[in-house]
Short mmCIF file of C-alpha atoms in Angstrom, two decimals:
data_model
loop_
_atom_site.label_atom_id
_atom_site.label_comp_id
_atom_site.label_asym_id
_atom_site.label_seq_id
_atom_site.Cartn_x
_atom_site.Cartn_y
_atom_site.Cartn_z
CA VAL A 298 -24.84 -24.02 -31.68
CA LEU A 299 -25.22 -21.38 -28.50
CA LEU A 300 -27.00 -23.65 -26.55
CA SER A 301 -24.43 -26.34 -26.20
CA LEU A 302 -22.16 -23.68 -25.07
CA ASN A 303 -20.29 -23.52 -21.62
CA ASP A 304 -18.93 -20.54 -19.71
CA ASP A 305 -15.53 -21.14 -21.18
CA ASP A 306 -16.56 -21.43 -24.72
CA LEU A 307 -18.83 -17.85 -23.90
CA GLU A 308 -15.73 -16.53 -22.65
CA LEU A 309 -12.96 -18.14 -25.66
CA GLY A 310 -14.60 -18.75 -28.31
CA LEU A 311 -17.43 -15.46 -27.75
CA GLY A 312 -15.64 -13.12 -25.63
CA VAL A 313 -17.53 -12.74 -23.08
CA ASN A 314 -15.85 -11.42 -19.88
CA SER A 315 -17.84 -10.43 -17.63
CA SER A 316 -19.44 -13.79 -15.43
CA MET A 317 -22.43 -11.75 -15.28
CA HIS A 318 -22.93 -11.09 -19.48
CA ARG A 319 -22.43 -14.79 -19.68
CA ARG A 320 -25.42 -15.12 -17.09
CA LYS A 321 -27.42 -13.23 -19.06
CA LEU A 322 -26.27 -14.74 -22.61
CA ARG A 323 -27.31 -17.64 -20.38
CA LEU A 324 -30.96 -17.67 -19.06
CA ALA A 325 -31.90 -16.27 -22.48
CA ILE A 326 -31.12 -18.86 -24.57
CA GLU A 327 -33.09 -20.94 -22.37
CA ASP A 328 -35.46 -19.18 -22.39
CA TYR A 329 -36.38 -18.69 -26.05
CA ARG A 330 -35.15 -23.04 -25.59
CA GLU A 331 -37.70 -23.19 -23.80
CA ALA A 332 -39.92 -20.76 -26.06
CA GLU A 333 -39.30 -23.20 -28.21
CA ASN A 334 -40.77 -25.70 -26.62
CA GLY A 335 -44.20 -24.54 -26.74
CA LYS A 336 -43.72 -22.21 -23.10
CA GLY A 337 -43.19 -19.09 -24.95
CA LEU A 338 -40.85 -16.47 -23.36
CA SER A 339 -41.30 -15.76 -20.12
CA ARG A 340 -42.03 -12.55 -19.01
CA ALA A 341 -38.90 -11.42 -16.98
CA SER A 342 -37.67 -11.68 -20.76
CA GLU A 343 -39.98 -8.56 -21.33
CA LEU A 344 -38.11 -6.29 -18.74
CA ASP A 345 -34.92 -4.99 -20.29
CA HIS A 346 -31.82 -3.44 -18.16
CA HIS A 347 -32.76 -0.14 -18.66
CA TRP A 348 -36.27 -0.57 -17.42
CA VAL A 349 -34.28 -1.98 -14.61
CA ALA A 350 -31.15 -0.18 -13.99
CA LYS A 351 -33.67 3.15 -13.96
CA ALA A 352 -37.77 2.32 -12.81
CA TRP A 353 -37.27 -0.48 -10.55
CA LEU A 354 -34.57 0.59 -8.83
CA ASN A 355 -36.73 3.96 -8.28
CA ASP A 356 -39.16 2.04 -7.37
CA VAL A 357 -37.70 0.23 -4.52
CA GLY A 358 -35.67 3.31 -3.52
CA LEU A 359 -32.31 1.73 -4.51
CA LEU A 360 -31.54 4.25 -7.54
CA GLN A 361 -27.88 4.47 -6.56
CA TYR A 362 -27.35 1.16 -7.64
CA SER A 363 -28.55 2.16 -10.88
CA GLN A 364 -25.09 2.54 -13.07
CA ALA A 365 -24.01 -1.02 -11.27
CA PHE A 366 -26.79 -2.85 -12.84
CA HIS A 367 -26.59 -0.85 -16.27
CA ASN A 368 -22.92 -2.06 -16.27
CA HIS A 369 -23.95 -5.41 -15.69
CA LEU A 370 -27.10 -5.19 -17.83
CA VAL A 371 -29.46 -7.01 -15.01
CA ASP A 372 -32.19 -7.30 -17.16
CA GLY A 373 -35.52 -9.09 -15.84
CA ARG A 374 -34.26 -12.98 -16.02
CA VAL A 375 -31.03 -12.16 -14.86
CA LEU A 376 -32.60 -9.42 -11.90
CA ASN A 377 -34.62 -13.26 -11.38
CA SER A 378 -31.82 -14.91 -11.08
CA LEU A 379 -29.51 -13.08 -8.45
CA THR A 380 -28.72 -13.72 -5.18
CA LYS A 381 -26.84 -11.57 -2.05
CA ARG A 382 -23.50 -12.84 -3.04
CA ASP A 383 -24.44 -11.21 -6.49
CA LEU A 384 -25.22 -8.17 -5.14
CA GLU A 385 -22.55 -7.69 -3.13
CA LYS A 386 -19.54 -9.05 -5.49
CA TYR A 387 -20.21 -7.53 -8.91
CA LEU A 388 -23.10 -4.80 -8.35
CA ASN A 389 -21.55 -3.66 -5.22
CA VAL A 390 -24.47 -4.05 -3.07
CA SER A 391 -22.60 -4.25 0.21
CA LYS A 392 -25.37 -3.00 2.99
CA LYS A 393 -27.25 -5.68 4.10
CA PHE A 394 -30.21 -3.27 4.68
CA HIS A 395 -30.24 -3.00 0.38
CA GLN A 396 -29.47 -6.25 -0.25
CA ILE A 397 -32.63 -7.37 1.63
CA SER A 398 -35.02 -5.26 0.41
CA LEU A 399 -33.26 -5.89 -3.06
CA LEU A 400 -34.06 -9.30 -2.56
CA LEU A 401 -37.37 -8.63 -0.87
CA ALA A 402 -38.58 -6.68 -4.29
CA ILE A 403 -37.36 -8.90 -6.68
CA GLU A 404 -40.16 -12.28 -4.98
#
């Protein structure tokens, strides 16, 4: 049932108002769908939002964004999907150098 839900269904039916939270849910559902087809879960599924917000941002040297990443529940799957626009719009990363640093660290 969850596999067939679109963004409107997630927002209205499940009350998931944050677009980042909807993305996280969609990415997890897709990952589990692929796992059922024999691929197994992605390596990104092993990285929870606590690790991303604390350890990963610390390693990248941008711990000042920890609270925003934690509030938006950015885990390994979401991290791999982030764009420059996401960093600016949702995570309040407005400095271009910080955006570039984060995107390069994700690669």
